[in-house]
Amino acid sequence: MSALDTRPEDAFASDRQYVFHSWSAQGALNPTVVAGAEGSYFWTADGTRYRDFSSQLVNVNIGHQHPKMLEAIKAQVDRLCTVAPFHTNDARSEAARLIVEAANQKGGEHFRQVFFTNGGAEAAENAIRMARLHTGRHKVLTTYRSYHGGTAGAITLTGDPRRWPSEPGIPGTVKFWGPYPYRSAFHSTSEREEAERALAHLADVLMVEGPHTVAAIALETVVGTNGILVPPPGYLAGVRALCDQHGIVMICDEVMAGFARCGEWFAWQHWGVQPDLICFAKGVNSGYLPLGGVVISEAIASTFKDRVYPGGLTYSGHPLACASAVASINIFKEEGIVEHARMLGNDVIGPGLEKLQANHPSVGDVRGLGVFWAIELVRNRETREPYVPFNAAGADNAPMVEFVGACKQRGLWPFTHFNRTHVVPPCTASVDEVEAGLAILDEALTVADRYVTG
Ligand SMILES: Cc1ncc(COP(=O)(O)O)c(C=O)c1O
């Protein structure tokens, strides 16, 4: 009997008995059995259909079951499923060429090579290893509002509470505050002030840490799960200048923000600031197969020209995963997906969320770009008291659970984190699909409005 003959109730029972899930108390789980998916939708065995306003884990940028992706993966299955990483393989070579080309698309040859991994956390691990060896220094600075992955180094780089149970983690990491105009750590009253003060704070942190001990500053270019925090104008350029001043490697974590999510191939292209290393995963092939990696600039690539790079993975540059990346990048170009994502942000989601904010007192802030947006929910617009507390669980989080329920009842699967719901459908979603999803959010927000006190 093939796995496909398994009845949904048996799949559920085996899951509960044998599958150990991420980030969960295993006994409390009641996972949805997904039977299929297409485009901007997925459905369960009992026929319940959801608009996927989460793109699963903000990774299915190209939409579910894109026919050309399926065709390319099937063709590669027949050609060659796997080879050792030390052999050359055409799928891997072409994926690397296309990714470097996308990184250099606004000119120059700053980026040279790609080190492939299985996902985002391994990209972070290898990026900091490269930065440390390149500079001969050990400290890595990251922001409190960030997520970089679940492995030992990546979870220590992470700022959000998922880090706490893994502490003390790896040595040599230091946290600082990035910009967040709506809840400024610097009491700023404008984006300009926020950029200036966040940079002054970072310069101070560098001063007291000793800039000559700092190998890298690693940032999510646009912070994803921790809030869709779009850097104010001038911030990334200021970070670049501090890195240049002190010989520090600038790492942009584009695992969530890259590959059309922000209406660019890479989000940093929006501000014209080039990092030294780019971490990618998710949208590179929309998770059709596990793939991630690090795009390496000329200066760092040259460090390892004659010197051994002490890292590797059996599946680095896996042919099946790389063939799906090649297919995905080519489909992005043929179908204008980067441009479509930019248009959705400018013409549909941005204006749509402003309307929701005008209609719902529970909406404190809306922000984002491309197909990467957050609605921040509050109890009170004046005080900005969050709809649920930071890292809320149990009874404290019940209002958020109610909001999620209201979305799901109406056939929309949301992506929520703390007191926010993110608007992150596939980058291929049509205008009608996005508008229909926003109409559902409009209804569901009436649930959140009931908790407004001010
Ligand atoms: C910004 C960012 N970096 C890294 C990761 C880790 O990626 P992975 O789960 O593929 O290891 C994630 C995952 O959500 C992410 O959002």
Coordinates of C-alpha atoms and ligand atoms in Angstrom, one line a residue:
M1 CA 0.0 0.0 0.0
S2 CA 1.4 3.4 -0.9
A3 CA 1.4 6.3 1.5
L4 CA -1.2 7.9 -0.8
D5 CA -3.7 5.2 0.1
T6 CA -3.6 6.1 3.8
R7 CA -6.9 7.2 5.1
P8 CA -6.9 10.7 6.6
E9 CA -7.9 9.4 10.0
D10 CA -4.9 6.9 9.9
A11 CA -2.6 9.7 8.9
F12 CA -3.7 11.7 11.8
A13 CA -3.4 8.8 14.3
S14 CA 0.1 7.9 13.1
D15 CA 1.1 11.5 13.3
R16 CA -0.1 11.8 16.9
Q17 CA 1.7 8.5 17.7
Y18 CA 4.9 8.8 15.8
V19 CA 5.6 12.4 14.6
F20 CA 7.5 14.7 16.9
H21 CA 6.5 18.3 15.9
S22 CA 8.5 21.5 16.0
W23 CA 8.1 24.1 18.8
S24 CA 5.3 22.2 20.5
A25 CA 4.2 20.3 23.6
Q26 CA 3.4 17.1 21.7
G27 CA 0.3 16.2 23.8
A28 CA -1.5 19.4 23.0
L29 CA -1.5 19.2 19.2
N30 CA -4.4 18.8 16.9
P31 CA -2.8 19.3 13.4
T32 CA -4.8 19.7 10.3
V33 CA -4.5 16.9 7.8
V34 CA -3.7 18.6 4.5
A35 CA -4.9 16.6 1.4
G36 CA -3.9 18.9 -1.4
A37 CA -3.1 22.4 -2.6
E38 CA -3.2 24.5 -5.7
G39 CA -2.1 28.1 -6.3
S40 CA -3.3 30.2 -3.4
Y41 CA -5.3 27.5 -1.7
F42 CA -4.9 24.3 0.2
W43 CA -7.6 21.9 1.5
T44 CA -8.2 19.1 4.0
A45 CA -9.5 15.6 3.4
D46 CA -13.0 16.6 4.5
G47 CA -13.1 19.1 1.7
T48 CA -12.5 22.3 3.8
R49 CA -10.7 24.8 1.5
Y50 CA -8.5 27.6 2.8
R51 CA -7.1 30.7 1.2
D52 CA -3.5 30.4 2.1
F53 CA -2.7 33.8 3.6
S54 CA 0.4 32.4 5.2
S55 CA 2.1 30.8 2.2
Q56 CA 2.6 27.9 4.8
L57 CA 5.6 29.3 6.6
V58 CA 6.0 32.3 4.3
N59 CA 7.8 30.2 1.8
V60 CA 5.4 29.1 -1.0
N61 CA 6.1 32.3 -2.9
I62 CA 5.3 30.7 -6.3
G63 CA 2.0 29.2 -5.1
H64 CA 1.1 25.6 -4.6
Q65 CA 1.7 22.9 -7.2
H66 CA 2.9 25.3 -10.0
P67 CA 2.7 23.0 -13.0
K68 CA 6.0 24.0 -14.5
M69 CA 7.7 23.4 -11.1
L70 CA 6.2 19.9 -11.0
E71 CA 7.3 19.2 -14.5
A72 CA 10.9 20.3 -13.8
I73 CA 11.2 18.3 -10.6
K74 CA 9.8 15.2 -12.4
A75 CA 12.3 15.6 -15.3
Q76 CA 15.2 15.9 -12.8
V77 CA 14.0 12.8 -11.0
D78 CA 14.4 10.8 -14.2
R79 CA 17.8 12.5 -15.0
L80 CA 19.6 12.3 -11.7
C81 CA 18.3 12.3 -8.1
T82 CA 21.5 12.7 -6.1
V83 CA 25.2 13.1 -6.3
A84 CA 27.9 13.8 -3.7
P85 CA 28.6 17.5 -3.1
F86 CA 32.2 17.2 -4.5
H87 CA 31.0 16.3 -8.0
T88 CA 29.8 18.8 -10.4
N89 CA 26.2 18.8 -11.4
D90 CA 24.5 20.9 -14.1
A91 CA 21.4 21.6 -11.9
R92 CA 23.6 22.9 -9.1
S93 CA 25.9 24.9 -11.4
E94 CA 22.9 26.6 -13.1
A95 CA 21.1 27.3 -9.8
A96 CA 24.3 29.0 -8.5
R97 CA 24.7 31.0 -11.7
L98 CA 21.1 32.2 -11.6
I99 CA 21.2 33.1 -7.9
V100 CA 24.4 35.1 -8.3
E101 CA 22.9 36.8 -11.4
A102 CA 19.8 37.8 -9.3
A103 CA 22.0 39.2 -6.6
N104 CA 24.0 41.2 -9.1
Q105 CA 21.0 42.2 -11.2
K106 CA 21.4 45.9 -10.4
G107 CA 24.9 45.9 -11.8
G108 CA 28.5 44.9 -10.9
E109 CA 30.0 41.6 -9.9
H110 CA 30.0 42.1 -6.2
F111 CA 28.5 38.6 -5.5
R112 CA 30.5 35.6 -6.9
Q113 CA 29.5 32.2 -5.4
V114 CA 26.8 30.2 -3.6
F115 CA 27.3 27.7 -0.8
F116 CA 24.1 25.6 -0.8
T117 CA 22.5 24.3 2.4
N118 CA 19.3 22.4 3.2
G119 CA 17.5 25.5 4.7
G120 CA 17.8 28.8 6.4
A121 CA 19.3 27.8 9.7
E122 CA 22.3 26.1 8.1
A123 CA 22.7 29.3 5.9
A124 CA 23.0 31.3 9.1
E125 CA 25.5 28.8 10.6
N126 CA 27.7 29.0 7.5
A127 CA 27.5 32.7 7.1
I128 CA 28.8 33.4 10.6
R129 CA 31.5 30.8 10.1
M130 CA 32.6 32.5 6.9
A131 CA 32.5 35.9 8.6
R132 CA 34.5 34.7 11.6
L133 CA 37.2 33.1 9.4
H134 CA 37.3 36.0 7.0
T135 CA 37.8 38.6 9.7
G136 CA 39.7 36.5 12.3
R137 CA 37.2 37.9 14.9
H138 CA 34.5 36.2 16.9
K139 CA 31.6 38.4 17.9
V140 CA 28.3 38.5 15.9
L141 CA 25.7 41.2 16.5
T142 CA 22.1 40.6 15.9
T143 CA 18.8 42.3 16.8
Y144 CA 16.3 41.4 19.6
R145 CA 13.4 41.3 17.1
S146 CA 14.7 38.5 14.9
Y147 CA 14.6 34.9 14.0
H148 CA 17.5 33.1 12.2
G149 CA 16.8 29.4 12.7
G150 CA 16.6 26.5 15.1
T151 CA 20.1 25.1 15.1
A152 CA 22.6 25.9 17.9
G153 CA 24.2 29.0 16.3
A154 CA 21.2 30.3 14.5
I155 CA 19.0 30.1 17.6
T156 CA 21.6 32.0 19.6
L157 CA 21.6 34.7 16.9
T158 CA 17.8 34.8 17.2
G159 CA 16.4 37.5 19.3
D160 CA 12.9 36.3 19.9
P161 CA 11.8 34.1 22.8
R162 CA 12.5 30.8 20.9
R163 CA 16.1 31.5 21.9
W164 CA 15.5 31.4 25.7
P165 CA 15.3 27.6 26.3
S166 CA 18.6 27.1 24.3
E167 CA 20.6 29.6 26.2
P168 CA 23.5 30.1 26.9
G169 CA 23.9 29.0 23.3
I170 CA 27.1 29.7 21.3
P171 CA 29.6 32.2 22.7
G172 CA 30.2 35.6 21.2
T173 CA 26.8 36.9 20.2
V174 CA 25.5 40.3 21.2
K175 CA 22.0 41.8 20.8
F176 CA 21.0 45.3 19.9
W177 CA 17.7 47.1 19.0
G178 CA 16.9 47.6 15.4
P179 CA 14.4 50.2 14.2
Y180 CA 10.7 49.8 14.9
P181 CA 9.0 53.2 14.5
Y182 CA 5.6 52.1 15.9
R183 CA 7.2 50.9 19.2
S184 CA 10.5 52.8 19.2
A185 CA 13.1 51.8 21.7
F186 CA 14.5 55.3 21.1
H187 CA 11.3 57.4 21.7
S188 CA 11.5 58.6 18.2
T189 CA 8.6 60.5 16.6
S190 CA 9.5 60.1 12.9
E191 CA 11.1 57.5 10.6
R192 CA 14.1 59.8 10.2
E193 CA 14.6 60.1 13.9
E194 CA 14.2 56.3 14.3
A195 CA 16.9 55.6 11.7
E196 CA 19.3 58.2 13.2
R197 CA 18.8 57.0 16.8
A198 CA 18.9 53.3 15.9
L199 CA 22.2 53.9 14.1
A200 CA 23.6 55.9 17.1
H201 CA 22.6 53.0 19.4
L202 CA 24.4 50.5 17.1
A203 CA 27.5 52.7 17.1
D204 CA 27.4 52.8 20.9
V205 CA 27.1 49.0 21.1
L206 CA 30.0 48.6 18.8
M207 CA 32.0 51.1 20.9
V208 CA 31.5 49.2 24.1
E209 CA 31.9 45.7 22.5
G210 CA 35.1 46.8 20.8
P211 CA 34.5 47.0 17.0
H212 CA 37.8 45.2 16.3
T213 CA 36.3 42.1 18.0
V214 CA 33.2 42.1 15.8
A215 CA 33.1 39.7 12.8
A216 CA 29.6 40.4 11.6
I217 CA 26.4 42.3 12.0
A218 CA 23.5 40.0 10.9
L219 CA 20.1 41.5 10.1
E220 CA 16.9 40.3 8.6
T221 CA 16.7 43.0 5.9
V222 CA 13.0 43.3 6.6
V223 CA 12.3 41.6 9.9
G224 CA 9.8 38.8 9.2
T225 CA 8.1 36.8 11.9
N226 CA 9.0 39.3 14.5
G227 CA 6.9 42.1 13.0
I228 CA 7.5 42.9 9.3
L229 CA 9.7 45.7 10.4
V230 CA 10.7 47.7 7.3
P231 CA 13.9 49.6 7.9
P232 CA 13.4 53.4 7.6
P233 CA 15.2 55.2 4.8
G234 CA 18.9 55.5 5.6
Y235 CA 19.1 52.7 8.2
L236 CA 20.7 50.0 6.0
A237 CA 23.1 52.5 4.4
G238 CA 24.1 53.5 8.0
V239 CA 24.7 49.9 9.0
R240 CA 26.8 49.4 5.8
A241 CA 28.8 52.5 6.7
L242 CA 29.5 51.2 10.2
C243 CA 30.5 47.8 8.8
D244 CA 32.9 49.5 6.3
Q245 CA 34.3 51.8 9.0
H246 CA 35.2 48.8 11.2
G247 CA 35.9 46.0 8.8
I248 CA 32.8 44.1 9.9
V249 CA 31.0 41.7 7.6
M250 CA 27.4 42.7 6.9
I251 CA 25.1 39.7 6.6
C252 CA 21.5 40.1 5.3
D253 CA 19.2 37.3 6.3
E254 CA 16.8 37.1 3.3
V255 CA 15.4 33.7 4.1
M256 CA 11.9 35.1 4.5
A257 CA 12.3 38.5 2.8
G258 CA 14.0 37.3 -0.5
F259 CA 12.8 36.0 -3.8
A260 CA 9.9 38.4 -4.6
R261 CA 8.4 38.6 -1.1
C262 CA 9.4 42.3 -0.9
G263 CA 8.9 43.0 -4.5
E264 CA 12.6 42.5 -5.3
W265 CA 14.8 39.5 -5.9
F266 CA 16.5 40.4 -2.6
A267 CA 14.9 42.9 -0.2
W268 CA 18.2 44.9 0.2
Q269 CA 17.9 45.9 -3.5
H270 CA 15.0 48.1 -2.5
W271 CA 17.5 50.4 -0.7
G272 CA 20.5 49.9 -3.0
V273 CA 22.7 48.7 -0.1
Q274 CA 24.9 45.6 -0.7
P275 CA 25.7 43.2 2.1
D276 CA 28.8 41.0 2.1
L277 CA 26.8 37.7 2.6
I278 CA 23.2 36.9 1.9
C279 CA 21.4 34.0 3.6
F280 CA 18.5 32.6 1.5
A281 CA 16.1 29.6 1.6
K282 CA 12.3 29.5 1.5
G283 CA 11.3 31.5 -1.7
V284 CA 14.3 30.3 -3.7
N285 CA 12.3 27.3 -4.7
S286 CA 9.2 27.8 -2.6
G287 CA 10.0 24.8 -0.4
Y288 CA 9.1 22.3 -3.1
L289 CA 12.3 20.6 -1.9
P290 CA 14.5 21.7 1.0
L291 CA 17.1 24.2 -0.1
G292 CA 18.9 27.2 1.3
G293 CA 22.3 28.8 1.1
V294 CA 24.7 31.7 1.3
V295 CA 25.5 34.1 -1.5
I296 CA 29.1 35.1 -1.1
S297 CA 30.7 38.4 -2.2
E298 CA 34.0 38.6 -4.0
A299 CA 36.1 39.7 -0.9
I300 CA 34.9 36.7 1.2
A301 CA 35.1 34.2 -1.8
S302 CA 38.7 35.2 -2.2
T303 CA 39.5 34.4 1.4
F304 CA 38.7 30.8 0.6
K305 CA 40.4 30.6 -2.7
D306 CA 43.6 29.1 -1.3
R307 CA 42.4 28.4 2.2
V308 CA 40.2 25.5 3.1
Y309 CA 36.6 26.3 4.0
P310 CA 36.0 24.1 7.0
G311 CA 32.3 23.2 6.5
G312 CA 30.1 21.0 4.4
L313 CA 26.9 19.0 4.0
T314 CA 26.1 15.7 2.3
Y315 CA 23.3 17.5 0.5
S316 CA 25.0 20.7 -0.4
G317 CA 23.7 21.5 -3.8
H318 CA 21.3 18.6 -4.0
P319 CA 20.4 18.2 -7.7
L320 CA 16.7 17.8 -7.2
A321 CA 16.5 20.8 -5.0
C322 CA 18.7 22.8 -7.3
A323 CA 16.7 21.8 -10.4
S324 CA 13.6 23.1 -8.6
A325 CA 15.4 26.4 -7.9
V326 CA 16.4 26.8 -11.5
A327 CA 12.8 26.1 -12.6
S328 CA 11.5 28.6 -10.0
I329 CA 13.8 31.4 -11.0
N330 CA 13.0 31.0 -14.6
I331 CA 9.3 30.9 -13.9
F332 CA 9.7 34.1 -11.8
K333 CA 11.2 35.8 -14.9
E334 CA 8.7 34.4 -17.5
E335 CA 5.7 35.3 -15.3
G336 CA 7.0 38.6 -13.9
I337 CA 6.5 37.4 -10.4
V338 CA 8.8 40.0 -8.8
E339 CA 7.0 42.8 -10.5
H340 CA 3.6 41.3 -9.7
A341 CA 4.6 41.1 -6.0
R342 CA 5.6 44.8 -6.1
M343 CA 2.3 45.7 -7.7
L344 CA 0.3 43.8 -5.1
G345 CA 2.0 45.7 -2.4
N346 CA 1.7 49.1 -3.9
D347 CA -1.8 48.9 -5.5
V348 CA -3.7 46.2 -3.5
I349 CA -2.4 45.3 -0.1
G350 CA -1.1 48.6 1.0
P351 CA -4.3 50.6 0.2
G352 CA -6.4 47.7 1.4
L353 CA -4.8 47.6 4.8
E354 CA -5.1 51.4 5.2
K355 CA -8.9 50.9 4.7
L356 CA -8.9 48.2 7.4
Q357 CA -7.1 50.5 9.7
A358 CA -9.6 53.2 9.1
N359 CA -12.5 50.9 9.8
H360 CA -11.2 48.9 12.8
P361 CA -10.2 50.5 16.1
S362 CA -8.2 47.3 16.9
V363 CA -5.8 48.0 14.1
G364 CA -3.0 50.0 15.6
D365 CA -0.5 49.9 12.7
V366 CA -0.2 48.5 9.2
R367 CA 3.2 48.2 7.4
G368 CA 5.1 46.3 4.8
L369 CA 6.0 46.1 1.2
G370 CA 5.5 43.7 -1.7
V371 CA 3.6 40.7 -0.4
F372 CA 5.0 41.0 3.1
W373 CA 2.7 43.0 5.5
A374 CA 1.6 43.1 9.1
I375 CA -1.5 44.3 10.8
E376 CA -0.6 45.1 14.4
L377 CA -3.6 44.7 16.8
V378 CA -4.0 46.8 19.9
R379 CA -6.5 47.2 22.8
N380 CA -6.1 51.0 22.6
R381 CA -4.8 53.1 19.8
E382 CA -3.7 56.0 22.1
T383 CA -1.6 53.9 24.5
R384 CA -0.8 51.3 21.8
E385 CA -1.4 48.5 24.4
P386 CA -0.9 45.3 22.4
Y387 CA -4.0 43.2 21.7
V388 CA -2.2 40.3 23.6
P389 CA 1.0 40.7 25.6
F390 CA 4.5 39.9 24.3
N391 CA 4.9 36.1 23.9
A392 CA 1.4 35.5 25.3
A393 CA 0.3 31.9 25.9
G394 CA -2.8 30.2 27.4
A395 CA -5.6 32.5 28.6
D396 CA -3.5 35.7 27.8
N397 CA -3.5 34.6 24.2
A398 CA -7.2 33.7 24.0
P399 CA -8.2 36.8 22.0
M400 CA -5.7 36.0 19.3
V401 CA -6.9 32.4 19.2
E402 CA -10.4 33.8 18.7
F403 CA -9.3 36.0 15.9
V404 CA -7.5 33.0 14.2
G405 CA -10.7 31.0 14.6
A406 CA -12.8 33.8 13.0
C407 CA -10.4 33.7 10.0
K408 CA -10.4 30.0 9.6
Q409 CA -14.3 29.8 9.9
R410 CA -14.4 32.1 6.9
G411 CA -11.9 30.0 4.9
L412 CA -8.7 32.0 5.4
W413 CA -5.6 30.5 6.9
P414 CA -3.7 33.4 8.6
F415 CA -0.1 33.8 9.7
T416 CA -0.2 35.2 13.2
H417 CA 2.6 36.1 15.7
F418 CA 2.1 37.7 19.1
N419 CA -0.4 40.6 18.6
R420 CA -0.1 40.6 14.8
T421 CA -1.6 39.0 11.7
H422 CA 0.6 39.0 8.7
V423 CA -0.6 39.3 5.1
V424 CA 1.6 37.0 3.3
P425 CA -0.2 35.0 0.5
P426 CA 1.8 33.5 -2.3
C427 CA 3.5 36.2 -4.5
T428 CA 1.5 34.8 -7.4
A429 CA -1.9 35.5 -5.9
S430 CA -4.3 37.3 -8.2
V431 CA -5.7 40.7 -7.3
D432 CA -9.1 39.1 -6.8
E433 CA -7.7 36.5 -4.5
V434 CA -5.9 39.1 -2.4
E435 CA -9.0 41.3 -2.2
A436 CA -11.2 38.4 -1.2
G437 CA -8.8 37.6 1.5
L438 CA -8.7 41.2 2.8
A439 CA -12.5 41.1 2.8
I440 CA -12.4 38.1 5.2
L441 CA -9.9 39.9 7.4
D442 CA -12.3 42.8 7.5
E443 CA -15.0 40.6 8.9
A444 CA -12.6 38.8 11.3
L445 CA -11.3 42.1 12.7
T446 CA -14.8 42.8 14.1
V447 CA -13.9 40.1 16.6
A448 CA -10.7 41.9 17.6
D449 CA -12.6 45.2 17.8
R450 CA -14.6 43.8 20.7
Y451 CA -11.5 43.9 22.9
V452 CA -10.8 47.5 22.3
T453 CA -11.0 49.5 25.5
G454 CA -10.0 53.0 24.4
Ligands
LIG1 C1 14.5 35.2 8.6 C2 14.7 33.7 8.8 N1 15.9 33.2 8.9 C3 16.1 31.9 9.0 C4 15.1 31.0 9.1 C5 15.3 29.5 9.3 O1 15.0 28.8 8.2 P1 14.8 27.3 8.2 O2 13.6 27.0 9.0 O3 14.7 26.9 6.8 O4 16.0 26.7 8.9 C6 13.8 31.5 9.1 C7 12.6 30.6 9.2 O5 11.5 31.0 9.3 C8 13.6 32.9 8.9 O6 12.4 33.4 8.8

